[in-house]
N, CA, C and O atoms as a printed pandas DataFrame, in Angstrom:
     atom_number atom_name residue_name chain_id  residue_number  x_coord  y_coord  z_coord
0              1         N          MET        A               1    0.846   -1.188    0.000
1              2        CA          MET        A               1    0.000    0.000    0.000
2              3         C          MET        A               1    0.881    1.237    0.000
3              4         O          MET        A               1    1.924    1.269    0.652
4              5         N          SER        A               2    0.460    2.237   -0.724
5              6        CA          SER        A               2    1.168    3.513   -0.796
6              7         C          SER        A               2    0.446    4.557    0.067
7              8         O          SER        A               2   -0.677    4.338    0.520
8              9         N          GLU        A               3    1.114    5.694    0.283
9             10        CA          GLU        A               3    0.451    6.793    1.004
10            11         C          GLU        A               3   -0.762    7.284    0.230
11            12         O          GLU        A               3   -1.760    7.684    0.829
12            13         N          LYS        A               4   -0.685    7.257   -1.088
13            14        CA          LYS        A               4   -1.826    7.669   -1.912
14            15         C          LYS        A               4   -3.027    6.759   -1.641
15            16         O          LYS        A               4   -4.158    7.236   -1.548
16            17         N          GLU        A               5   -2.791    5.474   -1.518
17            18        CA          GLU        A               5   -3.875    4.525   -1.218
18            19         C          GLU        A               5   -4.395    4.695    0.210
19            20         O          GLU        A               5   -5.590    4.541    0.465
20            21         N          LEU        A               6   -3.490    5.015    1.136
21            22        CA          LEU        A               6   -3.917    5.285    2.510
22            23         C          LEU        A               6   -4.805    6.526    2.549
23            24         O          LEU        A               6   -5.806    6.549    3.264
24            25         N          TRP        A               7   -4.445    7.554    1.786
25            26        CA          TRP        A               7   -5.256    8.770    1.693
26            27         C          TRP        A               7   -6.642    8.438    1.146
27            28         O          TRP        A               7   -7.642    8.948    1.651
28            29         N          ALA        A               8   -6.714    7.598    0.131
29            30        CA          ALA        A               8   -8.013    7.200   -0.433
30            31         C          ALA        A               8   -8.850    6.474    0.623
31            32         O          ALA        A               8  -10.066    6.657    0.679
32            33         N          LEU        A               9   -8.213    5.659    1.451
33            34        CA          LEU        A               9   -8.906    4.965    2.536
34            35         C          LEU        A               9   -9.460    5.969    3.555
35            36         O          LEU        A               9  -10.589    5.823    4.023
36            37         N          VAL        A              10   -8.667    6.977    3.892
37            38        CA          VAL        A              10   -9.114    8.027    4.814
38            39         C          VAL        A              10  -10.301    8.773    4.218
39            40         O          VAL        A              10  -11.305    8.984    4.897
40            41         N          LYS        A              11  -10.193    9.169    2.966
41            42        CA          LYS        A              11  -11.282    9.925    2.321
42            43         C          LYS        A              11  -12.594    9.138    2.294
43            44         O          LYS        A              11  -13.671    9.716    2.442
44            45         N          ARG        A              12  -12.503    7.835    2.107
45            46        CA          ARG        A              12  -13.713    6.999    2.063
46            47         C          ARG        A              12  -14.367    6.820    3.429
47            48         O          ARG        A              12  -15.568    6.561    3.510
48            49         N          ASN        A              13  -13.589    6.956    4.503
49            50        CA          ASN        A              13  -14.093    6.557    5.817
50            51         C          ASN        A              13  -14.156    7.656    6.878
51            52         O          ASN        A              13  -14.836    7.490    7.890
52            53         N          VAL        A              14  -13.472    8.754    6.669
53            54        CA          VAL        A              14  -13.414    9.815    7.677
54            55         C          VAL        A              14  -14.228   11.010    7.183
55            56         O          VAL        A              14  -13.977   11.526    6.094
56            57         N          PRO        A              15  -15.207   11.451    7.987
57            58        CA          PRO        A              15  -16.027   12.593    7.571
58            59         C          PRO        A              15  -15.292   13.920    7.763
59            60         O          PRO        A              15  -14.288   14.000    8.471
60            61         N          GLY        A              16  -15.815   14.941    7.123
61            62        CA          GLY        A              16  -15.294   16.279    7.320
62            63         C          GLY        A              16  -14.767   16.886    6.043
63            64         O          GLY        A              16  -14.905   16.331    4.952
64            65         N          HIS        A              17  -14.160   18.042    6.213
65            66        CA          HIS        A              17  -13.502   18.748    5.109
66            67         C          HIS        A              17  -12.052   18.273    5.123
67            68         O          HIS        A              17  -11.272   18.676    5.986
68            69         N          LEU        A              18  -11.696   17.425    4.179
69            70        CA          LEU        A              18  -10.391   16.799    4.143
70            71         C          LEU        A              18   -9.568   17.358    2.992
71            72         O          LEU        A              18  -10.010   17.349    1.843
72            73         N          LEU        A              19   -8.380   17.840    3.300
73            74        CA          LEU        A              19   -7.485   18.399    2.289
74            75         C          LEU        A              19   -6.173   17.649    2.277
75            76         O          LEU        A              19   -5.546   17.462    3.319
76            77         N          ARG        A              20   -5.765   17.228    1.122
77            78        CA          ARG        A              20   -4.445   16.618    0.944
78            79         C          ARG        A              20   -3.528   17.750    0.510
79            80         O          ARG        A              20   -3.734   18.348   -0.546
80            81         N          ILE        A              21   -2.521   18.048    1.315
81            82        CA          ILE        A              21   -1.686   19.214    1.024
82            83         C          ILE        A              21   -0.217   18.872    0.834
83            84         O          ILE        A              21    0.610   19.772    0.690
84            85         N          GLU        A              22    0.116   17.605    0.831
85            86        CA          GLU        A              22    1.506   17.198    0.654
86            87         C          GLU        A              22    2.099   17.836   -0.595
87            88         O          GLU        A              22    1.479   17.862   -1.658
88            89         N          ASN        A              23    3.302   18.343   -0.439
89            90        CA          ASN        A              23    4.076   18.958   -1.527
90            91         C          ASN        A              23    3.526   20.301   -2.006
91            92         O          ASN        A              23    4.118   20.913   -2.895
92            93         N          LEU        A              24    2.422   20.774   -1.448
93            94        CA          LEU        A              24    1.912   22.088   -1.842
94            95         C          LEU        A              24    2.455   23.195   -0.944
95            96         O          LEU        A              24    2.455   24.369   -1.315
96            97         N          MET        A              25    2.911   22.808    0.230
97            98        CA          MET        A              25    3.395   23.781    1.208
98            99         C          MET        A              25    4.886   23.545    1.429
99           100         O          MET        A              25    5.531   22.834    0.658
100          101         N          GLY        A              26    5.420   24.139    2.476
101          102        CA          GLY        A              26    6.832   23.999    2.793
102          103         C          GLY        A              26    7.178   22.653    3.406
103          104         O          GLY        A              26    6.302   21.846    3.719
104          105         N          ALA        A              27    8.453   22.435    3.567
105          106        CA          ALA        A              27    8.956   21.189    4.148
106          107         C          ALA        A              27    8.425   21.003    5.570
107          108         O          ALA        A              27    8.361   21.949    6.355
108          109         N          GLY        A              28    8.053   19.784    5.877
109          110        CA          GLY        A              28    7.626   19.451    7.228
110          111         C          GLY        A              28    6.131   19.520    7.464
111          112         O          GLY        A              28    5.643   18.982    8.457
112          113         N          ILE        A              29    5.391   20.168    6.579
113          114        CA          ILE        A              29    3.941   20.281    6.744
114          115         C          ILE        A              29    3.326   18.891    6.579
115          116         O          ILE        A              29    3.660   18.189    5.624
116          117         N          PRO        A              30    2.431   18.474    7.489
117          118        CA          PRO        A              30    1.799   17.157    7.343
118          119         C          PRO        A              30    1.044   17.009    6.015
119          120         O          PRO        A              30    0.708   17.991    5.353
120          121         N          ASP        A              31    0.795   15.759    5.658
121          122        CA          ASP        A              31    0.170   15.424    4.377
122          123         C          ASP        A              31   -1.238   15.965    4.218
123          124         O          ASP        A              31   -1.667   16.258    3.103
124          125         N          SER        A              32   -1.960   16.100    5.318
125          126        CA          SER        A              32   -3.375   16.456    5.197
126          127         C          SER        A              32   -3.849   17.287    6.385
127          128         O          SER        A              32   -3.259   17.282    7.465
128          129         N          HIS        A              33   -4.942   17.998    6.131
129          130        CA          HIS        A              33   -5.591   18.822    7.157
130          131         C          HIS        A              33   -7.068   18.466    7.137
131          132         O          HIS        A              33   -7.716   18.536    6.092
132          133         N          LEU        A              34   -7.606   18.079    8.303
133          134        CA          LEU        A              34   -8.986   17.616    8.399
134          135         C          LEU        A              34   -9.765   18.510    9.356
135          136         O          LEU        A              34   -9.244   18.900   10.401
136          137         N          THR        A              35  -11.001   18.836    9.012
137          138        CA          THR        A              35  -11.889   19.615    9.870
138          139         C          THR        A              35  -13.249   18.941    9.894
139          140         O          THR        A              35  -13.794   18.573    8.853
140          141         N          HIS        A              36  -13.793   18.784   11.108
141          142        CA          HIS        A              36  -15.106   18.156   11.258
142          143         C          HIS        A              36  -15.729   18.633   12.567
143          144         O          HIS        A              36  -15.127   18.517   13.634
144          145         N          LYS        A              37  -16.940   19.169   12.470
145          146        CA          LYS        A              37  -17.693   19.631   13.643
146          147         C          LYS        A              37  -16.864   20.559   14.532
147          148         O          LYS        A              37  -16.860   20.425   15.756
148          149         N          GLY        A              38  -16.172   21.492   13.902
149          150        CA          GLY        A              38  -15.413   22.496   14.635
150          151         C          GLY        A              38  -14.060   22.054   15.149
151          152         O          GLY        A              38  -13.375   22.831   15.814
152          153         N          LYS        A              39  -13.658   20.833   14.861
153          154        CA          LYS        A              39  -12.353   20.334   15.310
154          155         C          LYS        A              39  -11.463   20.121   14.096
155          156         O          LYS        A              39  -11.914   19.651   13.051
156          157         N          THR        A              40  -10.190   20.477   14.250
157          158        CA          THR        A              40   -9.246   20.316   13.151
158          159         C          THR        A              40   -8.058   19.479   13.596
159          160         O          THR        A              40   -7.727   19.414   14.780
160          161         N          VAL        A              41   -7.435   18.852   12.634
161          162        CA          VAL        A              41   -6.247   18.051   12.910
162          163         C          VAL        A              41   -5.334   18.069   11.682
163          164         O          VAL        A              41   -5.791   17.983   10.542
164          165         N          TRP        A              42   -4.049   18.181   11.946
165          166        CA          TRP        A              42   -3.034   17.950   10.932
166          167         C          TRP        A              42   -2.747   16.462   10.986
167          168         O          TRP        A              42   -2.453   15.932   12.057
168          169         N          LEU        A              43   -2.826   15.774    9.850
169          170        CA          LEU        A              43   -2.658   14.325    9.835
170          171         C          LEU        A              43   -1.544   13.942    8.855
171          172         O          LEU        A              43   -1.662   14.144    7.647
172          173         N          GLU        A              44   -0.479   13.393    9.399
173          174        CA          GLU        A              44    0.624   12.876    8.588
174          175         C          GLU        A              44    0.346   11.401    8.295
175          176         O          GLU        A              44    0.013   10.639    9.202
176          177         N          LEU        A              45    0.480   11.007    7.052
177          178        CA          LEU        A              45    0.234    9.623    6.643
178          179         C          LEU        A              45    1.566    8.907    6.440
179          180         O          LEU        A              45    2.492    9.448    5.836
180          181         N          LYS        A              46    1.643    7.685    6.953
181          182        CA          LYS        A              46    2.870    6.895    6.832
182          183         C          LYS        A              46    2.522    5.451    6.500
183          184         O          LYS        A              46    1.468    4.943    6.883
184          185         N          ILE        A              47    3.410    4.816    5.793
185          186        CA          ILE        A              47    3.325    3.386    5.546
186          187         C          ILE        A              47    4.485    2.744    6.302
187          188         O          ILE        A              47    5.648    3.074    6.071
188          189         N          GLY        A              48    4.156    1.823    7.207
189          190        CA          GLY        A              48    5.190    1.154    7.996
190          191         C          GLY        A              48    5.890    0.082    7.178
191          192         O          GLY        A              48    5.251   -0.746    6.528
192          193         N          LYS        A              49    7.197    0.116    7.224
193          194        CA          LYS        A              49    8.012   -0.889    6.542
194          195         C          LYS        A              49    9.061   -1.366    7.530
195          196         O          LYS        A              49    9.778   -0.558    8.120
196          197         N          GLY        A              50    9.150   -2.654    7.711
197          198        CA          GLY        A              50   10.095   -3.169    8.698
198          199         C          GLY        A              50    9.649   -2.777   10.099
199          200         O          GLY        A              50    8.452   -2.726   10.382
200          201         N          ASN        A              51   10.597   -2.505   10.965
201          202        CA          ASN        A              51   10.284   -2.153   12.360
202          203         C          ASN        A              51   10.362   -0.666   12.631
203          204         O          ASN        A              51   10.206   -0.239   13.775
204          205         N          ASN        A              52   10.603    0.139   11.592
205          206        CA          ASN        A              52   10.794    1.567   11.813
206          207         C          ASN        A              52    9.879    2.397   10.932
207          208         O          ASN        A              52    9.464    1.973    9.853
208          209         N          VAL        A              53    9.580    3.589   11.420
209          210        CA          VAL        A              53    8.869    4.583   10.625
210          211         C          VAL        A              53    9.785    5.802   10.554
211          212         O          VAL        A              53   10.393    6.193   11.551
212          213         N          GLN        A              54    9.876    6.395    9.371
213          214        CA          GLN        A              54   10.813    7.490    9.163
214          215         C          GLN        A              54   10.100    8.826    9.022
215          216         O          GLN        A              54    9.024    8.927    8.433
216          217         N          PHE        A              55   10.738    9.846    9.582
217          218        CA          PHE        A              55   10.255   11.225    9.504
218          219         C          PHE        A              55   11.398   12.118    9.085
219          220         O          PHE        A              55   12.560   11.821    9.362
220          221         N          GLN        A              56   11.078   13.203    8.423
221          222        CA          GLN        A              56   12.071   14.237    8.150
222          223         C          GLN        A              56   12.219   15.071    9.418
223          224         O          GLN        A              56   11.274   15.223   10.193
224          225         N          ASN        A              57   13.409   15.603    9.613
225          226        CA          ASN        A              57   13.617   16.496   10.765
226          227         C          ASN        A              57   12.618   17.644   10.750
227          228         O          ASN        A              57   12.164   18.085   11.806
228          229         N          THR        A              58   12.271   18.135    9.555
229          230        CA          THR        A              58   11.331   19.250    9.447
230          231         C          THR        A              58    9.927   18.853    9.914
231          232         O          THR        A              58    9.175   19.701   10.395
232          233         N          GLN        A              59    9.569   17.575    9.775
233          234        CA          GLN        A              59    8.267   17.116   10.266
234          235         C          GLN        A              59    8.237   17.130   11.792
235          236         O          GLN        A              59    7.251   17.555   12.394
236          237         N          ILE        A              60    9.317   16.666   12.413
237          238        CA          ILE        A              60    9.410   16.687   13.876
238          239         C          ILE        A              60    9.348   18.138   14.365
239          240         O          ILE        A              60    8.675   18.435   15.352
240          241         N          ALA        A              61   10.045   19.027   13.680
241          242        CA          ALA        A              61   10.039   20.448   14.055
242          243         C          ALA        A              61    8.635   21.038   13.914
243          244         O          ALA        A              61    8.206   21.809   14.772
244          245         N          PHE        A              62    7.905   20.683   12.833
245          246        CA          PHE        A              62    6.538   21.172   12.663
246          247         C          PHE        A              62    5.667   20.689   13.814
247          248         O          PHE        A              62    4.947   21.485   14.417
248          249         N          PHE        A              63    5.722   19.393   14.130
249          250        CA          PHE        A              63    4.921   18.854   15.237
250          251         C          PHE        A              63    5.198   19.621   16.525
251          252         O          PHE        A              63    4.273   19.996   17.245
252          253         N          ASN        A              64    6.474   19.851   16.808
253          254        CA          ASN        A              64    6.865   20.518   18.046
254          255         C          ASN        A              64    6.326   21.943   18.098
255          256         O          ASN        A              64    5.756   22.350   19.110
256          257         N          GLU        A              65    6.497   22.697   17.034
257          258        CA          GLU        A              65    6.038   24.093   17.004
258          259         C          GLU        A              65    4.514   24.174   17.034
259          260         O          GLU        A              65    3.952   25.010   17.742
260          261         N          ALA        A              66    3.845   23.313   16.273
261          262        CA          ALA        A              66    2.382   23.321   16.238
262          263         C          ALA        A              66    1.806   22.981   17.614
263          264         O          ALA        A              66    0.835   23.598   18.052
264          265         N          LYS        A              67    2.403   22.003   18.291
265          266        CA          LYS        A              67    1.927   21.611   19.629
266          267         C          LYS        A              67    2.061   22.771   20.612
267          268         O          LYS        A              67    1.198   22.959   21.471
268          269         N          LYS        A              68    3.134   23.549   20.494
269          270        CA          LYS        A              68    3.335   24.706   21.376
270          271         C          LYS        A              68    2.172   25.683   21.274
271          272         O          LYS        A              68    1.864   26.390   22.233
272          273         N          HIS        A              69    1.529   25.721   20.113
273          274        CA          HIS        A              69    0.435   26.655   19.866
274          275         C          HIS        A              69   -0.931   25.986   19.929
275          276         O          HIS        A              69   -1.929   26.561   19.493
276          277         N          GLY        A              70   -0.977   24.778   20.469
277          278        CA          GLY        A              70   -2.249   24.107   20.699
278          279         C          GLY        A              70   -2.842   23.355   19.522
279          280         O          GLY        A              70   -4.006   22.958   19.573
280          281         N          ALA        A              71   -2.078   23.152   18.470
281          282        CA          ALA        A              71   -2.594   22.433   17.307
282          283         C          ALA        A              71   -2.707   20.940   17.603
283          284         O          ALA        A              71   -1.951   20.389   18.403
284          285         N          ASN        A              72   -3.657   20.309   16.947
285          286        CA          ASN        A              72   -3.861   18.871   17.039
286          287         C          ASN        A              72   -3.142   18.239   15.854
287          288         O          ASN        A              72   -3.537   18.448   14.707
288          289         N          CYS        A              73   -2.102   17.477   16.118
289          290        CA          CYS        A              73   -1.311   16.839   15.060
290          291         C          CYS        A              73   -1.201   15.352   15.366
291          292         O          CYS        A              73   -0.876   14.957   16.486
292          293         N          LYS        A              74   -1.476   14.537   14.359
293          294        CA          LYS        A              74   -1.402   13.094   14.553
294          295         C          LYS        A              74   -0.772   12.444   13.329
295          296         O          LYS        A              74   -0.656   13.048   12.262
296          297         N          VAL        A              75   -0.370   11.196   13.520
297          298        CA          VAL        A              75    0.184   10.379   12.444
298          299         C          VAL        A              75   -0.709    9.151   12.306
299          300         O          VAL        A              75   -0.988    8.464   13.288
300          301         N          LEU        A              76   -1.155    8.883   11.083
301          302        CA          LEU        A              76   -1.892    7.656   10.786
302          303         C          LEU        A              76   -0.981    6.796    9.930
303          304         O          LEU        A              76   -0.587    7.178    8.827
304          305         N          MET        A              77   -0.655    5.625   10.462
305          306        CA          MET        A              77    0.264    4.740    9.770
306          307         C          MET        A              77   -0.403    3.393    9.528
307          308         O          MET        A              77   -1.103    2.867   10.393
308          309         N          ARG        A              78   -0.180    2.848    8.353
309          310        CA          ARG        A              78   -0.638    1.492    8.072
310          311         C          ARG        A              78    0.582    0.608    7.903
311          312         O          ARG        A              78    1.511    0.928    7.162
312          313         N          LYS        A              79    0.555   -0.501    8.602
313          314        CA          LYS        A              79    1.576   -1.537    8.429
314          315         C          LYS        A              79    0.835   -2.854    8.304
315          316         O          LYS        A              79    0.223   -3.331    9.259
316          317         N          ASN        A              80    0.898   -3.429    7.125
317          318        CA          ASN        A              80    0.159   -4.654    6.815
318          319         C          ASN        A              80   -1.326   -4.420    7.067
319          320         O          ASN        A              80   -1.909   -3.518    6.466
320          321         N          ASP        A              81   -1.947   -5.198    7.931
321          322        CA          ASP        A              81   -3.381   -5.041    8.201
322          323         C          ASP        A              81   -3.660   -4.214    9.452
323          324         O          ASP        A              81   -4.799   -4.175    9.919
324          325         N          LEU        A              82   -2.651   -3.557   10.001
325          326        CA          LEU        A              82   -2.817   -2.752   11.201
326          327         C          LEU        A              82   -2.823   -1.269   10.860
327          328         O          LEU        A              82   -2.068   -0.817   10.000
328          329         N          LEU        A              83   -3.684   -0.515   11.543
329          330        CA          LEU        A              83   -3.666    0.947   11.490
330          331         C          LEU        A              83   -3.198    1.446   12.849
331          332         O          LEU        A              83   -3.698    1.014   13.887
332          333         N          TYR        A              84   -2.239    2.356   12.832
333          334        CA          TYR        A              84   -1.715    2.993   14.045
334          335         C          TYR        A              84   -2.097    4.467   13.981
335          336         O          TYR        A              84   -1.923    5.115   12.949
336          337         N          LEU        A              85   -2.617    4.992   15.087
337          338        CA          LEU        A              85   -2.847    6.424   15.200
338          339         C          LEU        A              85   -1.996    6.914   16.361
339          340         O          LEU        A              85   -2.128    6.437   17.488
340          341         N          ILE        A              86   -1.130    7.859   16.076
341          342        CA          ILE        A              86   -0.128    8.287   17.042
342          343         C          ILE        A              86   -0.205    9.798   17.201
343          344         O          ILE        A              86   -0.130   10.530   16.214
344          345         N          ASP        A              87   -0.355   10.268   18.427
345          346        CA          ASP        A              87   -0.321   11.705   18.689
346          347         C          ASP        A              87    1.098   12.193   18.435
347          348         O          ASP        A              87    2.062   11.505   18.771
348          349         N          SER        A              88    1.231   13.363   17.850
349          350        CA          SER        A              88    2.569   13.873   17.514
350          351         C          SER        A              88    3.436   14.058   18.753
351          352         O          SER        A              88    4.663   14.016   18.661
352          353         N          GLU        A              89    2.817   14.261   19.899
353          354        CA          GLU        A              89    3.602   14.401   21.134
354          355         C          GLU        A              89    4.394   13.129   21.412
355          356         O          GLU        A              89    5.519   13.194   21.908
356          357         N          VAL        A              90    3.816   11.977   21.096
357          358        CA          VAL        A              90    4.525   10.706   21.256
358          359         C          VAL        A              90    5.746   10.677   20.339
359          360         O          VAL        A              90    6.819   10.226   20.737
360          361         N          ILE        A              91    5.573   11.163   19.104
361          362        CA          ILE        A              91    6.686   11.218   18.153
362          363         C          ILE        A              91    7.763   12.173   18.658
363          364         O          ILE        A              91    8.950   11.849   18.624
364          365         N          ILE        A              92    7.351   13.344   19.124
365          366        CA          ILE        A              92    8.304   14.344   19.626
366          367         C          ILE        A              92    9.125   13.773   20.773
367          368         O          ILE        A              92   10.330   14.007   20.858
368          369         N          ASN        A              93    8.465   13.018   21.662
369          370        CA          ASN        A              93    9.134   12.512   22.856
370          371         C          ASN        A              93    9.801   11.149   22.671
371          372         O          ASN        A              93   10.408   10.627   23.607
372          373         N          SER        A              94    9.694   10.573   21.482
373          374        CA          SER        A              94   10.299    9.264   21.228
374          375         C          SER        A              94   11.808    9.378   21.105
375          376         O          SER        A              94   12.353   10.406   20.703
376          377         N          VAL        A              95   12.451    8.291   21.464
377          378        CA          VAL        A              95   13.884    8.193   21.228
378          379         C          VAL        A              95   14.043    7.758   19.782
379          380         O          VAL        A              95   13.536    6.712   19.378
380          381         N          TYR        A              96   14.739    8.557   19.019
381          382        CA          TYR        A              96   14.922    8.219   17.617
382          383         C          TYR        A              96   16.375    8.384   17.235
383          384         O          TYR        A              96   17.143    9.083   17.897
384          385         N          LYS        A              97   16.730    7.723   16.153
385          386        CA          LYS        A              97   18.095    7.847   15.668
386          387         C          LYS        A              97   18.076    8.549   14.317
387          388         O          LYS        A              97   17.141    8.396   13.530
388          389         N          SER        A              98   19.102    9.304   14.071
389          390        CA          SER        A              98   19.200   10.030   12.811
390          391         C          SER        A              98   19.702    9.092   11.722
391          392         O          SER        A              98   20.602    8.281   11.940
392          393         N          ILE        A              99   19.100    9.221   10.553
393          394        CA          ILE        A              99   19.582    8.475    9.392
394          395         C          ILE        A              99   19.659    9.438    8.217
395          396         O          ILE        A              99   18.756   10.251    8.018
396          397         N          LYS        A             100   20.694    9.354    7.464
397          398        CA          LYS        A             100   20.871   10.201    6.280
398          399         C          LYS        A             100   20.744   11.688    6.587
399          400         O          LYS        A             100   20.277   12.454    5.744
400          401         N          GLY        A             101   21.147   12.100    7.766
401          402        CA          GLY        A             101   21.230   13.518    8.101
402          403         C          GLY        A             101   19.926   14.246    8.321
403          404         O          GLY        A             101   19.729   14.826    9.389
404          405         N          ASP        A             102   19.014   14.241    7.339
405          406        CA          ASP        A             102   17.784   15.024    7.483
406          407         C          ASP        A             102   16.576   14.159    7.819
407          408         O          ASP        A             102   15.447   14.650    7.805
408          409         N          ARG        A             103   16.791   12.892    8.117
409          410        CA          ARG        A             103   15.688   11.981    8.440
410          411         C          ARG        A             103   15.943   11.336    9.795
411          412         O          ARG        A             103   17.087   11.157   10.212
412          413         N          VAL        A             104   14.861   10.993   10.469
413          414        CA          VAL        A             104   14.960   10.252   11.724
414          415         C          VAL        A             104   14.110    8.999   11.600
415          416         O          VAL        A             104   13.140    8.960   10.842
416          417         N          SER        A             105   14.484    7.988   12.345
417          418        CA          SER        A             105   13.791    6.704   12.317
418          419         C          SER        A             105   13.352    6.362   13.732
419          420         O          SER        A             105   14.136    6.459   14.675
420          421         N          ILE        A             106   12.084    5.958   13.873
421          422        CA          ILE        A             106   11.540    5.591   15.171
422          423         C          ILE        A             106   11.095    4.139   15.102
423          424         O          ILE        A             106   10.402    3.737   14.168
424          425         N          ASN        A             107   11.495    3.362   16.088
425          426        CA          ASN        A             107   11.109    1.956   16.141
426          427         C          ASN        A             107    9.619    1.860   16.442
427          428         O          ASN        A             107    9.151    2.405   17.442
428          429         N          ILE        A             108    8.876    1.174   15.588
429          430        CA          ILE        A             108    7.428    1.044   15.751
430          431         C          ILE        A             108    7.074    0.405   17.088
431          432         O          ILE        A             108    6.067    0.765   17.697
432          433         N          ASN        A             109    7.890   -0.536   17.549
433          434        CA          ASN        A             109    7.617   -1.220   18.812
434          435         C          ASN        A             109    7.730   -0.297   20.024
435          436         O          ASN        A             109    7.240   -0.633   21.102
436          437         N          GLU        A             110    8.367    0.853   19.860
437          438        CA          GLU        A             110    8.499    1.817   20.954
438          439         C          GLU        A             110    7.315    2.781   21.024
439          440         O          GLU        A             110    7.273    3.649   21.895
440          441         N          LEU        A             111    6.362    2.632   20.117
441          442        CA          LEU        A             111    5.202    3.522   20.091
442          443         C          LEU        A             111    4.086    2.937   20.953
443          444         O          LEU        A             111    2.990    2.658   20.466
444          445         N          SER        A             112    4.379    2.759   22.226
445          446        CA          SER        A             112    3.429    2.107   23.132
446          447         C          SER        A             112    2.169    2.934   23.361
447          448         O          SER        A             112    1.147    2.393   23.781
448          449         N          LYS        A             113    2.226    4.220   23.095
449          450        CA          LYS        A             113    1.053    5.068   23.314
450          451         C          LYS        A             113    0.235    5.262   22.043
451          452         O          LYS        A             113   -0.593    6.169   21.963
452          453         N          ALA        A             114    0.467    4.415   21.060
453          454        CA          ALA        A             114   -0.306    4.491   19.815
454          455         C          ALA        A             114   -1.607    3.719   19.990
455          456         O          ALA        A             114   -1.671    2.735   20.726
456          457         N          TRP        A             115   -2.642    4.186   19.297
457          458        CA          TRP        A             115   -3.861    3.396   19.186
458          459         C          TRP        A             115   -3.647    2.475   17.992
459          460         O          TRP        A             115   -3.179    2.917   16.943
460          461         N          ILE        A             116   -3.981    1.222   18.142
461          462        CA          ILE        A             116   -3.733    0.246   17.084
462          463         C          ILE        A             116   -5.013   -0.543   16.828
463          464         O          ILE        A             116   -5.653   -1.041   17.754
464          465         N          TRP        A             117   -5.373   -0.645   15.540
465          466        CA          TRP        A             117   -6.559   -1.404   15.147
466          467         C          TRP        A             117   -6.164   -2.437   14.106
467          468         O          TRP        A             117   -5.401   -2.149   13.184
468          469         N          GLY        A             118   -6.695   -3.653   14.266
469          470        CA          GLY        A             118   -6.575   -4.679   13.248
470          471         C          GLY        A             118   -7.839   -4.687   12.413
471          472         O          GLY        A             118   -8.833   -4.046   12.755
472          473         N          MET        A             119   -7.787   -5.422   11.315
473          474        CA          MET        A             119   -8.965   -5.522   10.444
474          475         C          MET        A             119   -9.994   -6.446   11.091
475          476         O          MET        A             119   -9.601   -7.423   11.728
476          477         N          PRO        A             120  -11.268   -6.184   10.957
477          478        CA          PRO        A             120  -11.844   -5.014   10.285
478          479         C          PRO        A             120  -11.676   -3.779   11.164
479          480         O          PRO        A             120  -11.873   -3.834   12.377
480          481         N          TRP        A             121  -11.314   -2.680   10.541
481          482        CA          TRP        A             121  -11.039   -1.454   11.292
482          483         C          TRP        A             121  -12.326   -0.859   11.829
483          484         O          TRP        A             121  -13.352   -0.848   11.149
484          485         N          LYS        A             122  -12.263   -0.368   13.047
485          486        CA          LYS        A             122  -13.414    0.246   13.720
486          487         C          LYS        A             122  -13.407    1.748   13.433
487          488         O          LYS        A             122  -12.905    2.546   14.226
488          489         N          TRP        A             123  -13.978    2.114   12.274
489          490        CA          TRP        A             123  -13.883    3.504   11.814
490          491         C          TRP        A             123  -14.532    4.492   12.753
491          492         O          TRP        A             123  -14.038    5.614   12.872
492          493         N          ASN        A             124  -15.608    4.141   13.427
493          494        CA          ASN        A             124  -16.218    5.084   14.375
494          495         C          ASN        A             124  -15.230    5.441   15.477
495          496         O          ASN        A             124  -15.131    6.603   15.872
496          497         N          GLU        A             125  -14.507    4.458   15.969
497          498        CA          GLU        A             125  -13.506    4.695   17.014
498          499         C          GLU        A             125  -12.305    5.459   16.448
499          500         O          GLU        A             125  -11.786    6.367   17.098
500          501         N          ILE        A             126  -11.869    5.098   15.258
501          502        CA          ILE        A             126  -10.733    5.785   14.636
502          503         C          ILE        A             126  -11.061    7.265   14.412
503          504         O          ILE        A             126  -10.239    8.138   14.690
504          505         N          ILE        A             127  -12.265    7.538   13.908
505          506        CA          ILE        A             127  -12.694    8.923   13.667
506          507         C          ILE        A             127  -12.696    9.712   14.978
507          508         O          ILE        A             127  -12.205   10.840   15.030
508          509         N          GLN        A             128  -13.245    9.119   16.026
509          510        CA          GLN        A             128  -13.274    9.785   17.333
510          511         C          GLN        A             128  -11.859   10.129   17.792
511          512         O          GLN        A             128  -11.611   11.242   18.255
512          513         N          ARG        A             129  -10.933    9.183   17.666
513          514        CA          ARG        A             129   -9.552    9.405   18.112
514          515         C          ARG        A             129   -8.827   10.437   17.241
515          516         O          ARG        A             129   -8.022   11.219   17.747
516          517         N          ILE        A             130   -9.109   10.439   15.951
517          518        CA          ILE        A             130   -8.481   11.419   15.063
518          519         C          ILE        A             130   -8.824   12.841   15.489
519          520         O          ILE        A             130   -7.947   13.701   15.575
520          521         N          TYR        A             131  -10.115   13.084   15.756
521          522        CA          TYR        A             131  -10.558   14.453   16.023
522          523         C          TYR        A             131  -10.484   14.872   17.491
523          524         O          TYR        A             131  -10.724   16.041   17.795
524          525         N          GLU        A             132  -10.160   13.958   18.413
525          526        CA          GLU        A             132  -10.117   14.390   19.819
526          527         C          GLU        A             132   -8.855   15.133   20.142
527          528         O          GLU        A             132   -8.665   15.563   21.280
């Protein structure tokens, strides 16, 4: 599965005004911005490969700055048949190692504060967690 396919899955199942903004803005901006019933969230989409998920340093910096100003930022990751929803604060506070200078890698097994769903996915619960 690609991030494009994950985005299509989100669009089919998550209500609200959903915008895919990847590559339209500056470095580090999350892939999408969602608004529903007065609540907004920046949502970064990831595909899990192996035991690690990779972020650009600019993404970590965006999460950190946005959180300082009260923004809701989350990461939705799919790895095989599992969906992970991770608050950006967990990413900010994770122990990560630098790879290739401008990227960081976080071990998926260290994301103990992630919400994890197996198939069939419970979209009502996922939607609630995305917007809270």
